[in-house]
């Protein structure tokens, strides 16, 4: 299947990032959110991101104008009928995703592929709530989407080869480097990454080192571009906790027990950069 129009549900950080990646690659986008204000904020974010690329002389003003012209913002799911694939990029909440996916499944043509940008929820389980499980797949982009090369393509038990091949080709068209992953909690990257972040919170809670020294140790000793605690602040401590909770529930293994300090900070509303305070102050 040739994909010329991508539907995106959610105009937040991930949704507008995916929209930008598609638009600069010559693919039309329909980006839907619940309010006009959310849609316009998403489009404005794309515009600001493109402005930064102009300053770095990576694109021209004409490139920016062409990319923005390819993005149609909407508050109506009906506009998604023009897409060959619809990517759900809503909040990491199973019940919400199911509600959205069932609405889209009933609306778009039978041949349309449905994808979820989930970072931890079972693709097999999400596929099963739709009437097109063979055309359902995970497309896990990484933040910030325009800059990060990786896309995890997650096959549910029911995902067809044709669906996988179409989505892999789309990722490559976007200039990404996709990896194919079997369905399992956290897939590959977050399965390794989030428990490492959780362990960094245990190290912090035990007073073994300051946040700055923990992060410096991992940057200088493991060649990581950002320390795990600073990364947790960027991801959102609530997201890290939610992912650990999924692992603990799905695997039933105590090694995935969320650090009490992480839970305490989330309870206090110290979620990281988005609230101005997490491990660090912003």
PDB file of C-alpha atoms in Angstrom:
ATOM      1  CA  UNK A   1       0.000   0.000   0.000  1.00  0.00           C
ATOM      2  CA  UNK A   2       1.249   3.491  -0.890  1.00  0.00           C
ATOM      3  CA  UNK A   3       0.727   5.882   2.003  1.00  0.00           C
ATOM      4  CA  UNK A   4       0.183   9.487   0.884  1.00  0.00           C
ATOM      5  CA  UNK A   5      -1.908  10.722   3.839  1.00  0.00           C
ATOM      6  CA  UNK A   6      -1.362   9.923   7.511  1.00  0.00           C
ATOM      7  CA  UNK A   7      -4.027  10.506  10.133  1.00  0.00           C
ATOM      8  CA  UNK A   8      -2.805  11.355  13.630  1.00  0.00           C
ATOM      9  CA  UNK A   9      -4.921  11.371  16.769  1.00  0.00           C
ATOM     10  CA  UNK A  10      -3.439  13.754  19.310  1.00  0.00           C
ATOM     11  CA  UNK A  11      -1.739  17.106  18.675  1.00  0.00           C
ATOM     12  CA  UNK A  12       0.493  16.956  21.764  1.00  0.00           C
ATOM     13  CA  UNK A  13       4.243  16.395  21.913  1.00  0.00           C
ATOM     14  CA  UNK A  14       4.235  13.052  20.102  1.00  0.00           C
ATOM     15  CA  UNK A  15       1.362  13.803  17.724  1.00  0.00           C
ATOM     16  CA  UNK A  16       2.739  17.091  16.425  1.00  0.00           C
ATOM     17  CA  UNK A  17       6.232  15.584  16.209  1.00  0.00           C
ATOM     18  CA  UNK A  18       4.948  12.751  14.015  1.00  0.00           C
ATOM     19  CA  UNK A  19       2.995  15.310  11.972  1.00  0.00           C
ATOM     20  CA  UNK A  20       6.174  17.329  11.378  1.00  0.00           C
ATOM     21  CA  UNK A  21       8.178  14.250  10.373  1.00  0.00           C
ATOM     22  CA  UNK A  22       5.498  13.313   7.844  1.00  0.00           C
ATOM     23  CA  UNK A  23       4.983  16.811   6.457  1.00  0.00           C
ATOM     24  CA  UNK A  24       8.678  17.530   5.839  1.00  0.00           C
ATOM     25  CA  UNK A  25       8.891  14.163   4.042  1.00  0.00           C
ATOM     26  CA  UNK A  26       6.167  15.145   1.577  1.00  0.00           C
ATOM     27  CA  UNK A  27       3.310  13.224   3.202  1.00  0.00           C
ATOM     28  CA  UNK A  28      -0.042  14.855   3.886  1.00  0.00           C
ATOM     29  CA  UNK A  29      -1.272  14.858   7.484  1.00  0.00           C
ATOM     30  CA  UNK A  30      -4.658  15.097   9.169  1.00  0.00           C
ATOM     31  CA  UNK A  31      -4.007  15.861  12.861  1.00  0.00           C
ATOM     32  CA  UNK A  32      -7.040  15.555  15.128  1.00  0.00           C
ATOM     33  CA  UNK A  33      -7.508  16.590  18.747  1.00  0.00           C
ATOM     34  CA  UNK A  34     -10.493  17.242  20.991  1.00  0.00           C
ATOM     35  CA  UNK A  35     -10.357  21.052  20.843  1.00  0.00           C
ATOM     36  CA  UNK A  36      -9.449  23.663  18.261  1.00  0.00           C
ATOM     37  CA  UNK A  37      -7.063  25.222  20.803  1.00  0.00           C
ATOM     38  CA  UNK A  38      -5.157  21.934  21.152  1.00  0.00           C
ATOM     39  CA  UNK A  39      -4.967  21.553  17.362  1.00  0.00           C
ATOM     40  CA  UNK A  40      -3.691  25.099  16.846  1.00  0.00           C
ATOM     41  CA  UNK A  41      -1.146  24.708  19.651  1.00  0.00           C
ATOM     42  CA  UNK A  42       0.136  21.544  17.928  1.00  0.00           C
ATOM     43  CA  UNK A  43       0.467  23.304  14.573  1.00  0.00           C
ATOM     44  CA  UNK A  44       2.184  26.283  16.233  1.00  0.00           C
ATOM     45  CA  UNK A  45       4.665  23.890  17.863  1.00  0.00           C
ATOM     46  CA  UNK A  46       5.502  22.444  14.446  1.00  0.00           C
ATOM     47  CA  UNK A  47       5.985  25.976  13.107  1.00  0.00           C
ATOM     48  CA  UNK A  48       8.372  26.826  15.943  1.00  0.00           C
ATOM     49  CA  UNK A  49      10.328  23.625  15.396  1.00  0.00           C
ATOM     50  CA  UNK A  50      10.651  24.373  11.671  1.00  0.00           C
ATOM     51  CA  UNK A  51      11.829  27.915  12.505  1.00  0.00           C
ATOM     52  CA  UNK A  52      14.688  26.414  14.523  1.00  0.00           C
ATOM     53  CA  UNK A  53      15.652  24.273  11.526  1.00  0.00           C
ATOM     54  CA  UNK A  54      15.652  27.416   9.334  1.00  0.00           C
ATOM     55  CA  UNK A  55      18.025  29.128  11.789  1.00  0.00           C
ATOM     56  CA  UNK A  56      20.327  26.100  11.546  1.00  0.00           C
ATOM     57  CA  UNK A  57      20.059  26.394   7.730  1.00  0.00           C
ATOM     58  CA  UNK A  58      18.729  22.832   7.457  1.00  0.00           C
ATOM     59  CA  UNK A  59      15.543  23.905   5.651  1.00  0.00           C
ATOM     60  CA  UNK A  60      14.354  27.049   3.821  1.00  0.00           C
ATOM     61  CA  UNK A  61      11.338  29.293   4.393  1.00  0.00           C
ATOM     62  CA  UNK A  62       9.768  27.660   1.330  1.00  0.00           C
ATOM     63  CA  UNK A  63      10.303  24.211   2.881  1.00  0.00           C
ATOM     64  CA  UNK A  64       8.571  25.387   6.050  1.00  0.00           C
ATOM     65  CA  UNK A  65       5.607  26.805   4.129  1.00  0.00           C
ATOM     66  CA  UNK A  66       5.257  23.594   2.100  1.00  0.00           C
ATOM     67  CA  UNK A  67       5.402  21.408   5.223  1.00  0.00           C
ATOM     68  CA  UNK A  68       2.778  23.454   7.093  1.00  0.00           C
ATOM     69  CA  UNK A  69       0.531  23.391   4.019  1.00  0.00           C
ATOM     70  CA  UNK A  70       0.536  19.588   4.213  1.00  0.00           C
ATOM     71  CA  UNK A  71      -0.850  19.572   7.774  1.00  0.00           C
ATOM     72  CA  UNK A  72      -4.612  19.815   8.176  1.00  0.00           C
ATOM     73  CA  UNK A  73      -5.760  20.350  11.747  1.00  0.00           C
ATOM     74  CA  UNK A  74      -9.206  19.119  12.744  1.00  0.00           C
ATOM     75  CA  UNK A  75     -11.470  18.305  15.679  1.00  0.00           C
ATOM     76  CA  UNK A  76     -13.507  15.816  13.614  1.00  0.00           C
ATOM     77  CA  UNK A  77     -12.645  12.137  13.213  1.00  0.00           C
ATOM     78  CA  UNK A  78     -14.513  12.244   9.871  1.00  0.00           C
ATOM     79  CA  UNK A  79     -11.503  13.998   8.335  1.00  0.00           C
ATOM     80  CA  UNK A  80      -9.415  10.864   8.991  1.00  0.00           C
ATOM     81  CA  UNK A  81     -11.258   9.075   6.170  1.00  0.00           C
ATOM     82  CA  UNK A  82      -8.694  10.531   3.732  1.00  0.00           C
ATOM     83  CA  UNK A  83      -5.808   8.629   5.394  1.00  0.00           C
ATOM     84  CA  UNK A  84      -4.317   5.244   4.482  1.00  0.00           C
ATOM     85  CA  UNK A  85      -2.980   4.853   8.036  1.00  0.00           C
ATOM     86  CA  UNK A  86      -4.198   6.376  11.307  1.00  0.00           C
ATOM     87  CA  UNK A  87      -1.686   6.660  14.145  1.00  0.00           C
ATOM     88  CA  UNK A  88      -3.140   6.998  17.635  1.00  0.00           C
ATOM     89  CA  UNK A  89      -0.862   9.188  19.761  1.00  0.00           C
ATOM     90  CA  UNK A  90      -3.098   9.813  22.761  1.00  0.00           C
ATOM     91  CA  UNK A  91      -2.164   9.656  26.464  1.00  0.00           C
ATOM     92  CA  UNK A  92      -0.704   6.356  27.703  1.00  0.00           C
ATOM     93  CA  UNK A  93      -4.006   5.047  29.056  1.00  0.00           C
ATOM     94  CA  UNK A  94      -5.439   1.703  27.926  1.00  0.00           C
ATOM     95  CA  UNK A  95      -9.133   2.551  28.310  1.00  0.00           C
ATOM     96  CA  UNK A  96      -8.721   5.857  26.447  1.00  0.00           C
ATOM     97  CA  UNK A  97      -6.819   4.190  23.614  1.00  0.00           C
ATOM     98  CA  UNK A  98      -9.465   1.462  23.295  1.00  0.00           C
ATOM     99  CA  UNK A  99     -12.246   4.062  23.117  1.00  0.00           C
ATOM    100  CA  UNK A 100     -10.425   6.010  20.396  1.00  0.00           C
ATOM    101  CA  UNK A 101      -9.401   2.963  18.362  1.00  0.00           C
ATOM    102  CA  UNK A 102     -12.910   1.506  18.349  1.00  0.00           C
ATOM    103  CA  UNK A 103     -14.322   4.812  17.115  1.00  0.00           C
ATOM    104  CA  UNK A 104     -11.743   5.011  14.314  1.00  0.00           C
ATOM    105  CA  UNK A 105     -12.152   1.325  13.425  1.00  0.00           C
ATOM    106  CA  UNK A 106     -15.878   1.881  12.825  1.00  0.00           C
ATOM    107  CA  UNK A 107     -15.245   4.996  10.752  1.00  0.00           C
ATOM    108  CA  UNK A 108     -12.401   4.369   8.278  1.00  0.00           C
ATOM    109  CA  UNK A 109     -12.327   2.014   5.280  1.00  0.00           C
ATOM    110  CA  UNK A 110     -11.491  -1.680   5.923  1.00  0.00           C
ATOM    111  CA  UNK A 111      -8.099  -1.452   4.193  1.00  0.00           C
ATOM    112  CA  UNK A 112      -6.842   1.414   6.406  1.00  0.00           C
ATOM    113  CA  UNK A 113      -4.020   0.485   8.805  1.00  0.00           C
ATOM    114  CA  UNK A 114      -4.403   1.411  12.476  1.00  0.00           C
ATOM    115  CA  UNK A 115      -1.275   2.051  14.522  1.00  0.00           C
ATOM    116  CA  UNK A 116      -0.642   2.995  18.140  1.00  0.00           C
ATOM    117  CA  UNK A 117       2.275   5.058  19.386  1.00  0.00           C
ATOM    118  CA  UNK A 118       2.044   3.363  22.786  1.00  0.00           C
ATOM    119  CA  UNK A 119       5.295   2.913  24.712  1.00  0.00           C
ATOM    120  CA  UNK A 120       4.140   0.048  26.936  1.00  0.00           C
ATOM    121  CA  UNK A 121       0.617  -1.252  26.183  1.00  0.00           C
ATOM    122  CA  UNK A 122       0.188  -4.618  24.445  1.00  0.00           C
ATOM    123  CA  UNK A 123      -0.298  -4.295  20.683  1.00  0.00           C
ATOM    124  CA  UNK A 124      -1.938  -7.744  20.593  1.00  0.00           C
ATOM    125  CA  UNK A 125      -4.442  -6.604  23.240  1.00  0.00           C
ATOM    126  CA  UNK A 126      -5.202  -3.314  21.449  1.00  0.00           C
ATOM    127  CA  UNK A 127      -5.531  -5.085  18.087  1.00  0.00           C
ATOM    128  CA  UNK A 128      -8.116  -7.456  19.553  1.00  0.00           C
ATOM    129  CA  UNK A 129     -10.580  -4.624  20.307  1.00  0.00           C
ATOM    130  CA  UNK A 130     -10.701  -3.693  16.598  1.00  0.00           C
ATOM    131  CA  UNK A 131     -12.229  -5.495  13.636  1.00  0.00           C
ATOM    132  CA  UNK A 132      -8.936  -5.360  11.715  1.00  0.00           C
ATOM    133  CA  UNK A 133      -6.378  -7.041  13.981  1.00  0.00           C
ATOM    134  CA  UNK A 134      -4.285  -8.056  10.948  1.00  0.00           C
ATOM    135  CA  UNK A 135      -4.030  -4.365   9.986  1.00  0.00           C
ATOM    136  CA  UNK A 136      -3.085  -3.201  13.484  1.00  0.00           C
ATOM    137  CA  UNK A 137       0.510  -2.457  14.508  1.00  0.00           C
ATOM    138  CA  UNK A 138       2.617  -0.503  16.964  1.00  0.00           C
ATOM    139  CA  UNK A 139       4.637   2.478  15.736  1.00  0.00           C
ATOM    140  CA  UNK A 140       6.623   3.673  18.729  1.00  0.00           C
ATOM    141  CA  UNK A 141       8.298   6.995  17.926  1.00  0.00           C
ATOM    142  CA  UNK A 142      10.800   8.571  20.310  1.00  0.00           C
ATOM    143  CA  UNK A 143      10.798  12.117  21.679  1.00  0.00           C
ATOM    144  CA  UNK A 144      11.668  14.538  20.096  1.00  0.00           C
ATOM    145  CA  UNK A 145      10.231  12.827  17.021  1.00  0.00           C
ATOM    146  CA  UNK A 146      11.780  15.109  14.345  1.00  0.00           C
ATOM    147  CA  UNK A 147      15.277  14.493  15.749  1.00  0.00           C
ATOM    148  CA  UNK A 148      15.196  10.844  16.872  1.00  0.00           C
ATOM    149  CA  UNK A 149      15.986   8.293  14.170  1.00  0.00           C
ATOM    150  CA  UNK A 150      14.456   5.259  15.856  1.00  0.00           C
ATOM    151  CA  UNK A 151      10.955   3.866  15.359  1.00  0.00           C
ATOM    152  CA  UNK A 152      10.062   0.589  17.024  1.00  0.00           C
ATOM    153  CA  UNK A 153       7.624  -1.316  14.811  1.00  0.00           C
ATOM    154  CA  UNK A 154       5.756  -3.716  17.057  1.00  0.00           C
ATOM    155  CA  UNK A 155       3.954  -6.697  15.604  1.00  0.00           C
ATOM    156  CA  UNK A 156       0.978  -8.026  17.494  1.00  0.00           C
ATOM    157  CA  UNK A 157       0.277 -11.745  17.250  1.00  0.00           C
ATOM    158  CA  UNK A 158      -2.283 -10.970  14.527  1.00  0.00           C
ATOM    159  CA  UNK A 159      -0.330  -8.361  12.481  1.00  0.00           C
ATOM    160  CA  UNK A 160       0.050  -9.373   8.821  1.00  0.00           C
ATOM    161  CA  UNK A 161       3.302  -9.250   6.855  1.00  0.00           C
ATOM    162  CA  UNK A 162       1.729  -6.765   4.428  1.00  0.00           C
ATOM    163  CA  UNK A 163       0.854  -4.386   7.277  1.00  0.00           C
ATOM    164  CA  UNK A 164       4.347  -4.663   8.730  1.00  0.00           C
ATOM    165  CA  UNK A 165       5.997  -4.041   5.358  1.00  0.00           C
ATOM    166  CA  UNK A 166       3.827  -0.983   4.604  1.00  0.00           C
ATOM    167  CA  UNK A 167       4.564   0.577   7.992  1.00  0.00           C
ATOM    168  CA  UNK A 168       8.284  -0.177   7.779  1.00  0.00           C
ATOM    169  CA  UNK A 169       8.361   1.516   4.352  1.00  0.00           C
ATOM    170  CA  UNK A 170       6.535   4.531   5.814  1.00  0.00           C
ATOM    171  CA  UNK A 171       9.078   4.838   8.633  1.00  0.00           C
ATOM    172  CA  UNK A 172      11.920   4.735   6.102  1.00  0.00           C
ATOM    173  CA  UNK A 173      10.173   7.397   3.986  1.00  0.00           C
ATOM    174  CA  UNK A 174      10.202   9.598   7.099  1.00  0.00           C
ATOM    175  CA  UNK A 175      13.975   9.181   7.240  1.00  0.00           C
ATOM    176  CA  UNK A 176      13.769   6.931  10.303  1.00  0.00           C
ATOM    177  CA  UNK A 177      15.657   3.728  11.094  1.00  0.00           C
ATOM    178  CA  UNK A 178      12.975   1.217  12.124  1.00  0.00           C
ATOM    179  CA  UNK A 179      13.560  -1.916  14.160  1.00  0.00           C
ATOM    180  CA  UNK A 180      11.001  -4.745  14.243  1.00  0.00           C
ATOM    181  CA  UNK A 181       9.979  -5.973  17.671  1.00  0.00           C
ATOM    182  CA  UNK A 182       7.701  -8.744  18.917  1.00  0.00           C
ATOM    183  CA  UNK A 183       4.912  -7.663  21.223  1.00  0.00           C
ATOM    184  CA  UNK A 184       5.938  -7.685  24.904  1.00  0.00           C
ATOM    185  CA  UNK A 185       5.585  -5.107  27.706  1.00  0.00           C
ATOM    186  CA  UNK A 186       7.896  -2.163  26.990  1.00  0.00           C
ATOM    187  CA  UNK A 187       9.036  -3.732  23.709  1.00  0.00           C
ATOM    188  CA  UNK A 188      12.848  -3.366  23.500  1.00  0.00           C
ATOM    189  CA  UNK A 189      14.091   0.134  24.313  1.00  0.00           C
ATOM    190  CA  UNK A 190      11.810   0.979  27.244  1.00  0.00           C
ATOM    191  CA  UNK A 191      12.108  -2.567  28.600  1.00  0.00           C
ATOM    192  CA  UNK A 192      15.798  -1.802  29.168  1.00  0.00           C
ATOM    193  CA  UNK A 193      15.633   1.957  29.714  1.00  0.00           C
ATOM    194  CA  UNK A 194      12.841   2.490  32.259  1.00  0.00           C
ATOM    195  CA  UNK A 195      14.064  -0.133  34.775  1.00  0.00           C
ATOM    196  CA  UNK A 196      17.470   1.591  34.547  1.00  0.00           C
ATOM    197  CA  UNK A 197      15.801   4.927  35.374  1.00  0.00           C
ATOM    198  CA  UNK A 198      13.924   3.244  38.235  1.00  0.00           C
ATOM    199  CA  UNK A 199      17.229   1.872  39.563  1.00  0.00           C
ATOM    200  CA  UNK A 200      18.713   5.386  39.423  1.00  0.00           C
ATOM    201  CA  UNK A 201      15.884   6.504  41.738  1.00  0.00           C
ATOM    202  CA  UNK A 202      16.753   3.657  44.151  1.00  0.00           C
ATOM    203  CA  UNK A 203      20.398   4.845  44.111  1.00  0.00           C
ATOM    204  CA  UNK A 204      19.222   8.407  44.781  1.00  0.00           C
ATOM    205  CA  UNK A 205      16.837   7.308  47.566  1.00  0.00           C
ATOM    206  CA  UNK A 206      19.639   5.377  49.273  1.00  0.00           C
ATOM    207  CA  UNK A 207      21.765   8.523  49.284  1.00  0.00           C
ATOM    208  CA  UNK A 208      24.638   6.897  47.395  1.00  0.00           C
ATOM    209  CA  UNK A 209      25.274  10.066  45.383  1.00  0.00           C
ATOM    210  CA  UNK A 210      23.708  13.387  44.426  1.00  0.00           C
ATOM    211  CA  UNK A 211      21.449  13.575  41.346  1.00  0.00           C
ATOM    212  CA  UNK A 212      24.184  15.492  39.537  1.00  0.00           C
ATOM    213  CA  UNK A 213      26.810  12.846  40.317  1.00  0.00           C
ATOM    214  CA  UNK A 214      24.509   9.956  39.405  1.00  0.00           C
ATOM    215  CA  UNK A 215      23.831  11.556  36.026  1.00  0.00           C
ATOM    216  CA  UNK A 216      27.485  12.503  35.507  1.00  0.00           C
ATOM    217  CA  UNK A 217      28.516   8.930  36.303  1.00  0.00           C
ATOM    218  CA  UNK A 218      26.245   7.469  33.639  1.00  0.00           C
ATOM    219  CA  UNK A 219      27.186  10.112  31.067  1.00  0.00           C
ATOM    220  CA  UNK A 220      30.930   9.838  31.588  1.00  0.00           C
ATOM    221  CA  UNK A 221      31.111   6.135  32.466  1.00  0.00           C
ATOM    222  CA  UNK A 222      28.551   4.747  30.001  1.00  0.00           C
ATOM    223  CA  UNK A 223      28.754   7.385  27.266  1.00  0.00           C
ATOM    224  CA  UNK A 224      25.072   8.307  27.624  1.00  0.00           C
ATOM    225  CA  UNK A 225      24.200  11.752  26.235  1.00  0.00           C
ATOM    226  CA  UNK A 226      21.905  12.493  29.191  1.00  0.00           C
ATOM    227  CA  UNK A 227      21.817  11.042  32.696  1.00  0.00           C
ATOM    228  CA  UNK A 228      18.911   8.800  33.774  1.00  0.00           C
ATOM    229  CA  UNK A 229      17.465  11.261  36.302  1.00  0.00           C
ATOM    230  CA  UNK A 230      17.562  14.192  33.860  1.00  0.00           C
ATOM    231  CA  UNK A 231      16.019  11.873  31.267  1.00  0.00           C
ATOM    232  CA  UNK A 232      13.247  10.931  33.716  1.00  0.00           C
ATOM    233  CA  UNK A 233      12.466  14.629  34.123  1.00  0.00           C
ATOM    234  CA  UNK A 234      12.293  14.965  30.335  1.00  0.00           C
ATOM    235  CA  UNK A 235      10.058  11.893  29.888  1.00  0.00           C
ATOM    236  CA  UNK A 236       7.874  12.747  32.887  1.00  0.00           C
ATOM    237  CA  UNK A 237       8.118  10.936  36.219  1.00  0.00           C
ATOM    238  CA  UNK A 238       4.448   9.982  35.962  1.00  0.00           C
ATOM    239  CA  UNK A 239       5.122   8.249  32.631  1.00  0.00           C
ATOM    240  CA  UNK A 240       8.113   6.370  34.096  1.00  0.00           C
ATOM    241  CA  UNK A 241       5.976   5.229  37.030  1.00  0.00           C
ATOM    242  CA  UNK A 242       3.113   4.156  34.765  1.00  0.00           C
ATOM    243  CA  UNK A 243       5.482   2.053  32.654  1.00  0.00           C
ATOM    244  CA  UNK A 244       6.991   0.361  35.728  1.00  0.00           C
ATOM    245  CA  UNK A 245       3.480  -0.384  37.002  1.00  0.00           C
ATOM    246  CA  UNK A 246       2.675  -2.076  33.663  1.00  0.00           C
ATOM    247  CA  UNK A 247       5.838  -4.204  33.883  1.00  0.00           C
ATOM    248  CA  UNK A 248       5.099  -5.250  37.454  1.00  0.00           C
ATOM    249  CA  UNK A 249       1.537  -6.201  36.552  1.00  0.00           C
ATOM    250  CA  UNK A 250       2.353  -7.971  33.291  1.00  0.00           C
ATOM    251  CA  UNK A 251       5.484  -9.868  34.378  1.00  0.00           C
ATOM    252  CA  UNK A 252       4.620 -10.344  38.063  1.00  0.00           C
ATOM    253  CA  UNK A 253       8.334 -10.033  38.832  1.00  0.00           C
ATOM    254  CA  UNK A 254       9.425  -7.954  41.865  1.00  0.00           C
ATOM    255  CA  UNK A 255      12.452  -6.642  39.956  1.00  0.00           C
ATOM    256  CA  UNK A 256       9.993  -4.239  38.292  1.00  0.00           C
ATOM    257  CA  UNK A 257       8.826  -2.757  41.628  1.00  0.00           C
ATOM    258  CA  UNK A 258       8.665   1.046  41.245  1.00  0.00           C
ATOM    259  CA  UNK A 259      11.017   2.913  43.559  1.00  0.00           C
ATOM    260  CA  UNK A 260       9.071   4.421  46.519  1.00  0.00           C
ATOM    261  CA  UNK A 261      10.842   7.758  45.936  1.00  0.00           C
ATOM    262  CA  UNK A 262       9.578   7.825  42.332  1.00  0.00           C
ATOM    263  CA  UNK A 263       6.026   7.170  43.590  1.00  0.00           C
ATOM    264  CA  UNK A 264       6.391   9.859  46.257  1.00  0.00           C
ATOM    265  CA  UNK A 265       7.578  12.486  43.769  1.00  0.00           C
ATOM    266  CA  UNK A 266       4.697  11.702  41.393  1.00  0.00           C
ATOM    267  CA  UNK A 267       2.249  11.988  44.308  1.00  0.00           C
ATOM    268  CA  UNK A 268       3.741  15.413  45.083  1.00  0.00           C
ATOM    269  CA  UNK A 269       3.194  16.553  41.484  1.00  0.00           C
ATOM    270  CA  UNK A 270       6.916  16.822  40.794  1.00  0.00           C
ATOM    271  CA  UNK A 271       6.706  15.285  37.342  1.00  0.00           C
ATOM    272  CA  UNK A 272       9.750  16.852  35.711  1.00  0.00           C
ATOM    273  CA  UNK A 273      10.146  19.545  33.084  1.00  0.00           C
ATOM    274  CA  UNK A 274       6.421  19.773  32.317  1.00  0.00           C
ATOM    275  CA  UNK A 275       5.641  20.887  35.893  1.00  0.00           C
ATOM    276  CA  UNK A 276       8.838  22.919  36.387  1.00  0.00           C
ATOM    277  CA  UNK A 277      10.154  20.544  39.018  1.00  0.00           C
ATOM    278  CA  UNK A 278      11.139  16.891  39.150  1.00  0.00           C
ATOM    279  CA  UNK A 279      14.519  15.612  40.285  1.00  0.00           C
ATOM    280  CA  UNK A 280      15.773  19.012  39.145  1.00  0.00           C
ATOM    281  CA  UNK A 281      14.233  22.490  39.194  1.00  0.00           C
ATOM    282  CA  UNK A 282      13.375  24.134  35.855  1.00  0.00           C
TER     283      UNK A 282
END
